[in-house]
Amino acid sequence: MDLGLRNRVALVAASSQGLGLATAEAFAAESCRVAMCARNQQALAANAERIRKQHKVEVFTDAFDVTDAGAVQRFVAAVAQKFGTVDICVTNAGGPPAKGFLAASLEDWQKAINANFLSTVYFAREVIPHMQRQHWGRIITITSITTKQPVTDLVLSNAVRTAVVGLVKSLANEFGKDGILVNNVGPGFTATDRLKELAKARSASSGKAEQEFLDAWAADAPLKRLGDPKEFADTVVWLASERASYVTGQTVLVDGGMYKGL
Ligand SMILES: NC(=O)c1ccc[n+]([C@@H]2O[C@H](COP(=O)([O-])OP(=O)(O)OC[C@H]3O[C@@H](n4cnc5c(N)ncnc54)[C@H](OP(=O)(O)O)[C@@H]3O)[C@@H](O)[C@H]2O)c1
């Protein structure tokens, strides 16, 4: 299937590891020009270099915190300066800590709102004018299965990420006339460092082994295994492609069937 993505400019936020990195790499495999960011410059640079060599595409990187609106503005401007535009923007940030409601401080709430909601606002504000000018664009948010089904001890994610869904639907409604498609992708339990951190947190509070939690998450999905970041990335790339040109305002879960609803 020709995805029609060759030479498109794909910006993937928070992409030095895990789902963001797999997504950046999947766009590179489709011959996109790729822009990546994360806070840690070293990991970012090393992965960008690997992607450049492997896929023979241009990769632009900058190290900054996606909760800094000014830094997001400068990054998008620099990407547009280097590549001429931004065609695809995938928003992402690290997940909030695993906590119950009374254990979460007001600072935890503010951080989760900044990272997991406002960073998407910052990117959308900057990329939409570029997409409007060319009457083509894709904004894809990375959130979580928690947008459909709350996960125990992840109250910060359960609450804050639903705001992203409201934003996605609103942007899809407002900018569909400009050829901009806006969708949300929610991972289920996928084998990344984030998942190891969650297993560690559960292990620390329960005294059970980390592996027990990983096994239980795998067992909870009808496919009886954790997701591979590449499976998640392939879904994002498909949504960004010409093959998904009549899909907007949707949440797609990549969760091995774990969501229990209809
Ligand atoms: N993996 C799963 O099973 C799963 C399931 C549901 C939802 N999710 C959500 O999906 C998102 C990605 O998950 P993941 O598993 O790929 O996480 P991960 O392995 O922890 O990777 C997070 C990436 O984001 C970067 N990052 C974190 N905070 C940032 C910030 N403030 N500014 C810029 N970059 C930042 C990190 O690099 P630096 O540290 O260098 O900045 C890293 O590259 C998270 O929000 C996570 O909660 C994951």
Short mmCIF file of C-alpha atoms and ligand atoms in Angstrom, two decimals:
data_model
loop_
_atom_site.label_atom_id
_atom_site.label_comp_id
_atom_site.label_asym_id
_atom_site.label_seq_id
_atom_site.Cartn_x
_atom_site.Cartn_y
_atom_site.Cartn_z
CA MET A 1 0.00 0.00 0.00
CA ASP A 2 1.44 3.39 -0.93
CA LEU A 3 0.95 5.64 2.08
CA GLY A 4 1.78 8.76 0.08
CA LEU A 5 4.06 10.14 2.78
CA ARG A 6 7.35 10.46 0.87
CA ASN A 7 9.07 13.77 1.66
CA ARG A 8 6.36 14.93 4.08
CA VAL A 9 7.66 16.78 7.14
CA ALA A 10 6.75 14.82 10.26
CA LEU A 11 7.34 16.41 13.67
CA VAL A 12 7.18 13.94 16.55
CA ALA A 13 7.33 15.38 20.07
CA ALA A 14 8.99 13.59 23.02
CA SER A 15 10.69 11.14 20.70
CA SER A 16 14.04 10.06 22.14
CA GLN A 17 12.65 6.70 23.30
CA GLY A 18 9.49 4.60 23.55
CA LEU A 19 6.39 5.36 21.50
CA GLY A 20 7.65 8.73 20.22
CA LEU A 21 10.92 7.24 18.99
CA ALA A 22 9.16 4.31 17.30
CA THR A 23 6.81 6.80 15.61
CA ALA A 24 9.64 9.04 14.38
CA GLU A 25 11.38 5.96 13.01
CA ALA A 26 8.22 4.72 11.28
CA PHE A 27 7.84 8.09 9.50
CA ALA A 28 11.50 7.92 8.47
CA ALA A 29 10.86 4.43 7.04
CA GLU A 30 8.19 6.07 4.84
CA SER A 31 10.83 8.57 3.59
CA CYS A 32 9.49 11.52 5.56
CA ARG A 33 11.76 14.30 6.76
CA VAL A 34 11.60 14.04 10.53
CA ALA A 35 11.82 16.52 13.43
CA MET A 36 12.39 15.08 16.91
CA CYS A 37 12.67 16.53 20.40
CA ALA A 38 13.08 15.49 24.04
CA ARG A 39 14.78 17.01 27.09
CA ASN A 40 17.87 14.79 27.11
CA GLN A 41 20.08 15.88 24.21
CA GLN A 42 22.33 12.80 24.25
CA ALA A 43 19.69 10.13 23.75
CA LEU A 44 17.95 12.30 21.17
CA ALA A 45 21.10 12.90 19.13
CA ALA A 46 22.12 9.23 19.22
CA ASN A 47 18.73 8.03 18.01
CA ALA A 48 18.46 10.74 15.36
CA GLU A 49 21.86 9.72 13.98
CA ARG A 50 20.82 6.06 13.87
CA ILE A 51 17.59 6.96 12.01
CA ARG A 52 19.48 9.17 9.52
CA LYS A 53 21.91 6.37 8.71
CA GLN A 54 19.34 3.61 8.55
CA HIS A 55 16.64 5.38 6.55
CA LYS A 56 18.69 7.96 4.62
CA VAL A 57 16.38 10.83 5.55
CA GLU A 58 16.95 14.27 7.01
CA VAL A 59 16.37 14.45 10.76
CA PHE A 60 16.23 17.71 12.71
CA THR A 61 16.49 17.64 16.51
CA ASP A 62 16.28 20.05 19.39
CA ALA A 63 16.42 19.35 23.13
CA PHE A 64 13.79 21.18 25.19
CA ASP A 65 10.82 20.65 27.49
CA VAL A 66 7.46 20.47 25.72
CA THR A 67 5.83 22.23 28.69
CA ASP A 68 7.71 25.40 27.68
CA ALA A 69 5.41 27.22 25.23
CA GLY A 70 8.21 29.50 24.02
CA ALA A 71 10.49 26.55 23.31
CA VAL A 72 7.73 24.80 21.34
CA GLN A 73 7.22 27.99 19.32
CA ARG A 74 10.94 28.25 18.53
CA PHE A 75 11.16 24.56 17.62
CA VAL A 76 8.23 24.65 15.18
CA ALA A 77 9.64 27.84 13.62
CA ALA A 78 13.05 26.16 13.25
CA VAL A 79 11.51 23.04 11.67
CA ALA A 80 9.54 25.18 9.20
CA GLN A 81 12.68 27.18 8.45
CA LYS A 82 14.70 24.03 7.75
CA PHE A 83 12.11 21.98 5.88
CA GLY A 84 9.78 24.69 4.52
CA THR A 85 6.69 23.62 6.47
CA VAL A 86 5.24 21.16 8.98
CA ASP A 87 2.89 18.59 7.43
CA ILE A 88 2.39 16.20 10.33
CA CYS A 89 2.57 16.93 14.05
CA VAL A 90 2.45 14.14 16.61
CA THR A 91 2.13 15.46 20.17
CA ASN A 92 3.53 13.49 23.07
CA ALA A 93 5.09 13.88 26.54
CA GLY A 94 6.09 11.65 29.42
CA GLY A 95 3.25 10.16 31.43
CA PRO A 96 2.23 11.35 34.91
CA PRO A 97 3.21 9.33 38.01
CA ALA A 98 1.02 6.43 39.15
CA LYS A 99 -0.93 7.72 42.14
CA GLY A 100 -4.35 7.51 43.72
CA PHE A 101 -6.37 10.70 44.18
CA LEU A 102 -5.33 11.59 47.75
CA ALA A 103 -1.68 10.81 47.06
CA ALA A 104 -1.54 13.20 44.10
CA SER A 105 -0.43 16.71 45.10
CA LEU A 106 -1.65 19.92 43.49
CA GLU A 107 1.80 20.17 41.93
CA ASP A 108 1.30 16.71 40.37
CA TRP A 109 -1.98 17.95 38.85
CA GLN A 110 -0.35 21.09 37.47
CA LYS A 111 2.52 19.08 35.97
CA ALA A 112 0.14 16.59 34.37
CA ILE A 113 -1.95 19.40 32.88
CA ASN A 114 1.17 21.10 31.54
CA ALA A 115 2.74 17.96 30.06
CA ASN A 116 -0.24 15.94 28.98
CA PHE A 117 -2.68 18.64 27.93
CA LEU A 118 -1.13 22.09 27.46
CA SER A 119 1.85 20.82 25.45
CA THR A 120 -0.65 19.67 22.82
CA VAL A 121 -2.23 23.14 22.82
CA TYR A 122 1.23 24.70 22.34
CA PHE A 123 2.07 22.50 19.35
CA ALA A 124 -1.36 22.86 17.73
CA ARG A 125 -1.21 26.67 17.94
CA GLU A 126 2.14 26.71 16.15
CA VAL A 127 1.58 24.10 13.42
CA ILE A 128 -1.99 24.92 12.33
CA PRO A 129 -1.08 28.15 10.44
CA HIS A 130 1.50 26.20 8.37
CA MET A 131 -1.07 23.49 7.62
CA GLN A 132 -3.76 26.05 6.73
CA ARG A 133 -1.45 27.72 4.21
CA GLN A 134 -0.99 24.46 2.29
CA HIS A 135 -4.51 23.15 2.92
CA TRP A 136 -3.08 19.85 4.20
CA GLY A 137 -2.13 18.74 7.66
CA ARG A 138 -2.30 16.01 10.26
CA ILE A 139 -2.28 16.46 14.01
CA ILE A 140 -2.15 13.24 16.00
CA THR A 141 -2.10 13.19 19.78
CA ILE A 142 -0.56 10.36 21.78
CA THR A 143 -2.60 9.81 24.93
CA SER A 144 -3.65 6.52 26.51
CA ILE A 145 -6.30 3.85 26.85
CA THR A 146 -7.31 5.98 29.87
CA THR A 147 -9.22 8.25 27.47
CA LYS A 148 -11.76 5.41 27.20
CA GLN A 149 -11.28 3.35 30.32
CA PRO A 150 -9.72 4.58 33.59
CA VAL A 151 -6.72 2.63 34.91
CA THR A 152 -6.32 2.05 38.66
CA ASP A 153 -3.84 4.43 40.33
CA LEU A 154 -3.52 6.58 37.21
CA VAL A 155 -6.01 9.26 38.25
CA LEU A 156 -3.84 12.00 36.75
CA SER A 157 -3.85 10.33 33.35
CA ASN A 158 -7.52 9.26 33.62
CA ALA A 159 -8.62 12.85 34.21
CA VAL A 160 -6.21 15.03 32.24
CA ARG A 161 -6.07 13.05 29.01
CA THR A 162 -9.79 13.33 28.39
CA ALA A 163 -9.24 17.08 27.90
CA VAL A 164 -7.03 16.17 24.93
CA VAL A 165 -9.92 14.24 23.38
CA GLY A 166 -12.14 17.31 23.72
CA LEU A 167 -9.44 19.39 22.08
CA VAL A 168 -8.93 16.87 19.27
CA LYS A 169 -12.62 16.80 18.43
CA SER A 170 -12.83 20.61 18.54
CA LEU A 171 -9.79 21.06 16.29
CA ALA A 172 -11.12 18.41 13.88
CA ASN A 173 -14.41 20.33 13.67
CA GLU A 174 -12.83 23.74 13.29
CA PHE A 175 -10.04 22.95 10.83
CA GLY A 176 -11.51 20.18 8.67
CA LYS A 177 -12.38 22.88 6.13
CA ASP A 178 -8.63 23.62 5.89
CA GLY A 179 -7.72 20.04 5.02
CA ILE A 180 -6.37 19.37 8.52
CA LEU A 181 -7.24 16.01 10.08
CA VAL A 182 -6.93 15.69 13.84
CA ASN A 183 -6.99 12.34 15.63
CA ASN A 184 -6.00 10.82 18.93
CA VAL A 185 -4.22 7.48 19.41
CA GLY A 186 -4.40 5.74 22.77
CA PRO A 187 -1.86 3.06 23.56
CA GLY A 188 -2.75 0.17 25.80
CA PHE A 189 0.06 -1.52 27.72
CA THR A 190 3.07 -1.29 25.42
CA ALA A 191 6.60 -2.49 26.16
CA THR A 192 8.52 0.75 26.81
CA ASP A 193 10.48 2.23 29.74
CA ARG A 194 7.29 3.96 30.87
CA LEU A 195 5.65 0.59 31.42
CA LYS A 196 8.67 -0.66 33.39
CA GLU A 197 8.35 2.46 35.59
CA LEU A 198 4.66 1.72 36.21
CA ALA A 199 5.45 -1.90 37.11
CA LYS A 200 8.20 -0.68 39.46
CA ALA A 201 5.81 1.77 41.18
CA ARG A 202 3.18 -0.95 41.66
CA SER A 203 5.85 -3.38 42.91
CA ALA A 204 7.12 -0.83 45.45
CA SER A 205 3.65 -0.18 46.86
CA SER A 206 2.52 -3.82 46.92
CA GLY A 207 5.65 -5.87 47.55
CA LYS A 208 4.85 -8.07 44.54
CA ALA A 209 7.41 -8.66 41.78
CA GLU A 210 7.42 -6.23 38.81
CA GLN A 211 7.02 -9.15 36.40
CA GLU A 212 3.67 -10.06 37.98
CA PHE A 213 2.27 -6.70 36.89
CA LEU A 214 3.66 -6.98 33.37
CA ASP A 215 2.17 -10.48 33.09
CA ALA A 216 -1.20 -9.32 34.40
CA TRP A 217 -1.36 -6.42 31.92
CA ALA A 218 -0.54 -8.79 29.08
CA ALA A 219 -3.19 -11.25 30.24
CA ASP A 220 -5.82 -8.51 30.40
CA ALA A 221 -5.64 -7.94 26.63
CA PRO A 222 -7.48 -10.42 24.40
CA LEU A 223 -4.23 -10.72 22.39
CA LYS A 224 -2.52 -11.96 25.62
CA ARG A 225 0.64 -9.94 25.25
CA LEU A 226 1.98 -6.41 25.62
CA GLY A 227 2.06 -4.15 22.59
CA ASP A 228 5.22 -3.48 20.61
CA PRO A 229 5.97 0.25 20.12
CA LYS A 230 6.24 -0.42 16.39
CA GLU A 231 2.62 -1.60 16.29
CA PHE A 232 1.59 1.68 17.87
CA ALA A 233 3.77 3.69 15.48
CA ASP A 234 2.34 1.95 12.41
CA THR A 235 -1.15 3.08 13.42
CA VAL A 236 -0.02 6.70 13.80
CA VAL A 237 1.68 6.58 10.40
CA TRP A 238 -1.45 5.14 8.78
CA LEU A 239 -3.58 7.92 10.31
CA ALA A 240 -1.16 10.51 8.92
CA SER A 241 -1.20 8.92 5.48
CA GLU A 242 -3.29 9.53 2.37
CA ARG A 243 -4.96 6.19 3.11
CA ALA A 244 -6.78 7.69 6.12
CA SER A 245 -7.97 10.83 4.31
CA TYR A 246 -11.59 10.62 5.56
CA VAL A 247 -10.77 9.90 9.21
CA THR A 248 -10.83 12.84 11.64
CA GLY A 249 -11.92 13.61 15.20
CA GLN A 250 -11.42 9.98 16.27
CA THR A 251 -9.71 8.17 19.10
CA VAL A 252 -8.07 4.95 17.95
CA LEU A 253 -6.88 2.56 20.64
CA VAL A 254 -3.86 0.35 20.00
CA ASP A 255 -4.43 -1.86 23.00
CA GLY A 256 -4.64 -5.48 21.88
CA GLY A 257 -8.38 -5.28 22.57
CA MET A 258 -7.96 -4.41 26.25
CA TYR A 259 -10.69 -1.74 26.29
CA LYS A 260 -13.76 -3.55 27.60
CA GLY A 261 -16.44 -1.33 26.08
CA LEU A 262 -18.23 -1.56 22.76
N1 LIG B 1 3.90 2.58 27.17
C1 LIG B 1 2.66 2.38 27.53
O1 LIG B 1 2.25 1.27 27.84
C2 LIG B 1 1.70 3.54 27.59
C3 LIG B 1 0.34 3.28 27.80
C4 LIG B 1 -0.55 4.33 27.86
C5 LIG B 1 -0.09 5.62 27.70
N2 LIG B 1 1.23 5.86 27.49
C6 LIG B 1 1.65 7.25 27.36
O2 LIG B 1 2.26 7.48 26.10
C7 LIG B 1 3.28 8.48 26.25
C8 LIG B 1 4.61 7.91 25.74
O3 LIG B 1 4.87 6.74 26.49
P1 LIG B 1 6.25 5.95 26.42
O4 LIG B 1 5.94 4.60 26.94
O5 LIG B 1 6.90 6.10 25.10
O6 LIG B 1 7.09 6.79 27.52
P2 LIG B 1 8.66 6.81 27.82
O7 LIG B 1 9.31 5.54 27.44
O8 LIG B 1 8.74 7.28 29.24
O9 LIG B 1 9.23 7.97 26.85
C9 LIG B 1 8.88 9.29 27.04
C10 LIG B 1 9.61 10.17 26.02
O10 LIG B 1 9.16 11.50 26.20
C11 LIG B 1 10.25 12.38 26.45
N3 LIG B 1 9.72 13.40 27.36
C12 LIG B 1 9.13 13.15 28.55
N4 LIG B 1 8.73 14.31 29.10
C13 LIG B 1 9.10 15.30 28.23
C14 LIG B 1 8.99 16.71 28.26
N5 LIG B 1 8.41 17.34 29.29
N6 LIG B 1 9.46 17.42 27.21
C15 LIG B 1 10.05 16.79 26.18
N7 LIG B 1 10.17 15.45 26.09
C16 LIG B 1 9.71 14.72 27.12
C17 LIG B 1 11.33 11.49 27.04
O11 LIG B 1 12.63 11.99 26.85
P3 LIG B 1 13.33 12.98 27.93
O12 LIG B 1 13.16 12.33 29.27
O13 LIG B 1 14.73 13.09 27.48
O14 LIG B 1 12.61 14.29 27.85
C18 LIG B 1 11.11 10.24 26.18
O15 LIG B 1 11.71 10.39 24.93
C19 LIG B 1 3.33 8.84 27.74
O16 LIG B 1 2.53 9.98 27.99
C20 LIG B 1 2.72 7.63 28.39
O17 LIG B 1 2.14 7.89 29.65
C21 LIG B 1 2.14 4.86 27.42
#
